[in-house]
């Protein structure tokens, strides 16, 4: 059975978020909630809860929908009038309140109305599966499982899958595959135990973090500074994360665990019911969603955005305990560059705090192997996907040295977990005959098996050397005649070394018969932040103007070389692809993008315009889109082969390119990138990040069959002086209304010059080469302007554009 329709029961934050992600996958979803008890309050609308949830999501930032039109795939209803619609649903996901009695009643109702063989799952995070299934029909139990999504469902990759003894194997496989491929989830199989994997360990870690800070007198700033990037943990650290998820949620999670954990579980002895936490909640200090939490903005200085941190007192909470947040500078924080062992061995308050928290957390994780999951690998994946740790707990132990860690546990009078004893002087992970393996409870090593369709560059690196390499990039053979170009520079920015290796790679593929195609891809957090602005500013400050112009011209040449090569290049972005990072996508034969790709031509933010062909490519994209839409319109009315020329109608594409570049429009998903015009309708989107390289490779191979490189355009029609005048007038109106700054007008003038063709008449044509030369000329004019240099400096110092 293929899943073609889904119902979500419960339209709260989680239920509606799951429904949105299903819609993002292009699958119709039925969203049901109860009829409001006070109908009059909602104007008699019996679907008020489900419809209100969708309306709220359309205004939420970050957006649950990858594009607003996906909301049309959600049909809203209620649990009284629309139960008959369940007969057409393949998978029902229950997301009602965490109350066992309510869930049981809901299941009995659903069981009466669902179609035979439909799958049903619960999103519970606290109630064991065997309790949920109590009293339900035999047929229900066969089709039932837990699918625990993490919030927000669009952005959090972990899905914990828990199945019962009676759950059908084929149903499990269907759901696992759908969640993996269609919803983009990293599916981890867990045992039916309290908190499953991520919350069982995550709550322990957070509790240990709070307790040790109080015990050792460590400030929240120091705690978060060391228990974050230095340890391979997101920058929120402990207290920042609690603020993010909600301080009021922590007692609920603790209560849930304490009500179901074994009597001898280590969490019971760790837990402290701190009075100050209840005081904070009562005062409305519930974290970011409230008046503040462990951090807040100084309410006495609303315009200054002064960050304050709470000076914790275990006995009470008072607003007077907030002080201006400091920026700790400790050896333990700096030691993160040397590895985890260096952090915990640092002889300062950060090092002692980090060791105390990690010692307990990693010890607890080692105790739970076999109880919460079958393998150390499953536990590591759960923490990396659910809490965004760079290393799972057993990878951390490997980084510390398992034998060293076991010795430290003994020194502290703690028991050494049996799996750590059995490991001895070995490591939890190793490479054997080209395969990555993990240590099992049976005392043997087992291969890590990737699902079919998953190809990871980090796996390829374990068994091969790069084909080409320099300090900013590497090229890898990923099989079947396809090479992979990997940025390795800071933020994956473009520099001379990147351009050198791109040219070398292009030449290698063109002259080597065994190579067929190129994929541009990396496994960093972001695809590319564009040009290295710091390097450019350094060159400008020492008056290296010819070198700067040469660098921009070189980028144009390299990207044109990619576009017109005799082989296809497929770019495979994930995360940010901004400025030059977007321009290489525009130059590629095709794009296979991760769904969470955020791309745009943002150069106007630093007072520039795209200089590596972005202006030219956007004009060509929008002109082609106009041709296609014109042809489609003619086909609808039954007319074929109608003559269409941009000779007389070039202004529409020019105006659209001007708006897109001039507003620095950034697509907040790959789907939105198609709508804006950065991607073509024929470009591909991959929901699961781990499948991106595989999909890009096979797209490249498909293109390589009978590939014909595009021909350079010599006949591009632009709007000429008339289009330039129209664009200038539009910007002038924005300036008068206060929506554009004086310097916006300066930048827009140069952008309009490029997009309209400079001094060209509207009937004249221009070649791609001449349009690039015009782009370079106007780019360099702006770069000589003090206003642009000030904006570049401001961006480098503050990480955001200057607006004045």
mmCIF file of C-alpha atoms in Angstrom, residues 533 602-609 664 743 747 779 782-783 785 787-796 800-803:
data_model
loop_
_atom_site.group_PDB
_atom_site.id
_atom_site.type_symbol
_atom_site.label_atom_id
_atom_site.label_comp_id
_atom_site.label_asym_id
_atom_site.label_seq_id
_atom_site.Cartn_x
_atom_site.Cartn_y
_atom_site.Cartn_z
ATOM 1 C CA UNK A 533 33.605 39.683 1.668
ATOM 2 C CA UNK A 602 21.221 39.396 -1.759
ATOM 3 C CA UNK A 603 24.083 41.598 -2.959
ATOM 4 C CA UNK A 604 22.040 44.820 -2.719
ATOM 5 C CA UNK A 605 22.180 44.337 1.050
ATOM 6 C CA UNK A 606 25.837 45.405 0.932
ATOM 7 C CA UNK A 607 25.328 48.024 -1.764
ATOM 8 C CA UNK A 608 26.272 45.825 -4.711
ATOM 9 C CA UNK A 609 24.575 43.920 -7.485
ATOM 10 C CA UNK A 664 17.080 40.863 -2.212
ATOM 11 C CA UNK A 743 21.547 54.704 -1.094
ATOM 12 C CA UNK A 747 22.227 50.891 -6.091
ATOM 13 C CA UNK A 779 29.505 46.295 -10.128
ATOM 14 C CA UNK A 782 29.371 50.553 -6.927
ATOM 15 C CA UNK A 783 32.420 49.007 -5.296
ATOM 16 C CA UNK A 785 31.432 54.073 -3.739
ATOM 17 C CA UNK A 787 28.428 53.934 0.710
ATOM 18 C CA UNK A 788 29.028 50.379 -0.475
ATOM 19 C CA UNK A 789 32.263 50.015 1.490
ATOM 20 C CA UNK A 790 30.463 51.185 4.631
ATOM 21 C CA UNK A 791 27.800 48.547 4.064
ATOM 22 C CA UNK A 792 30.325 45.775 3.567
ATOM 23 C CA UNK A 793 32.103 46.752 6.789
ATOM 24 C CA UNK A 794 28.804 46.905 8.676
ATOM 25 C CA UNK A 795 27.776 43.462 7.398
ATOM 26 C CA UNK A 796 31.098 41.928 8.434
ATOM 27 C CA UNK A 800 23.155 42.033 8.992
ATOM 28 C CA UNK A 801 22.637 44.741 6.327
ATOM 29 C CA UNK A 802 22.868 48.451 7.093
ATOM 30 C CA UNK A 803 19.568 50.220 6.449
#
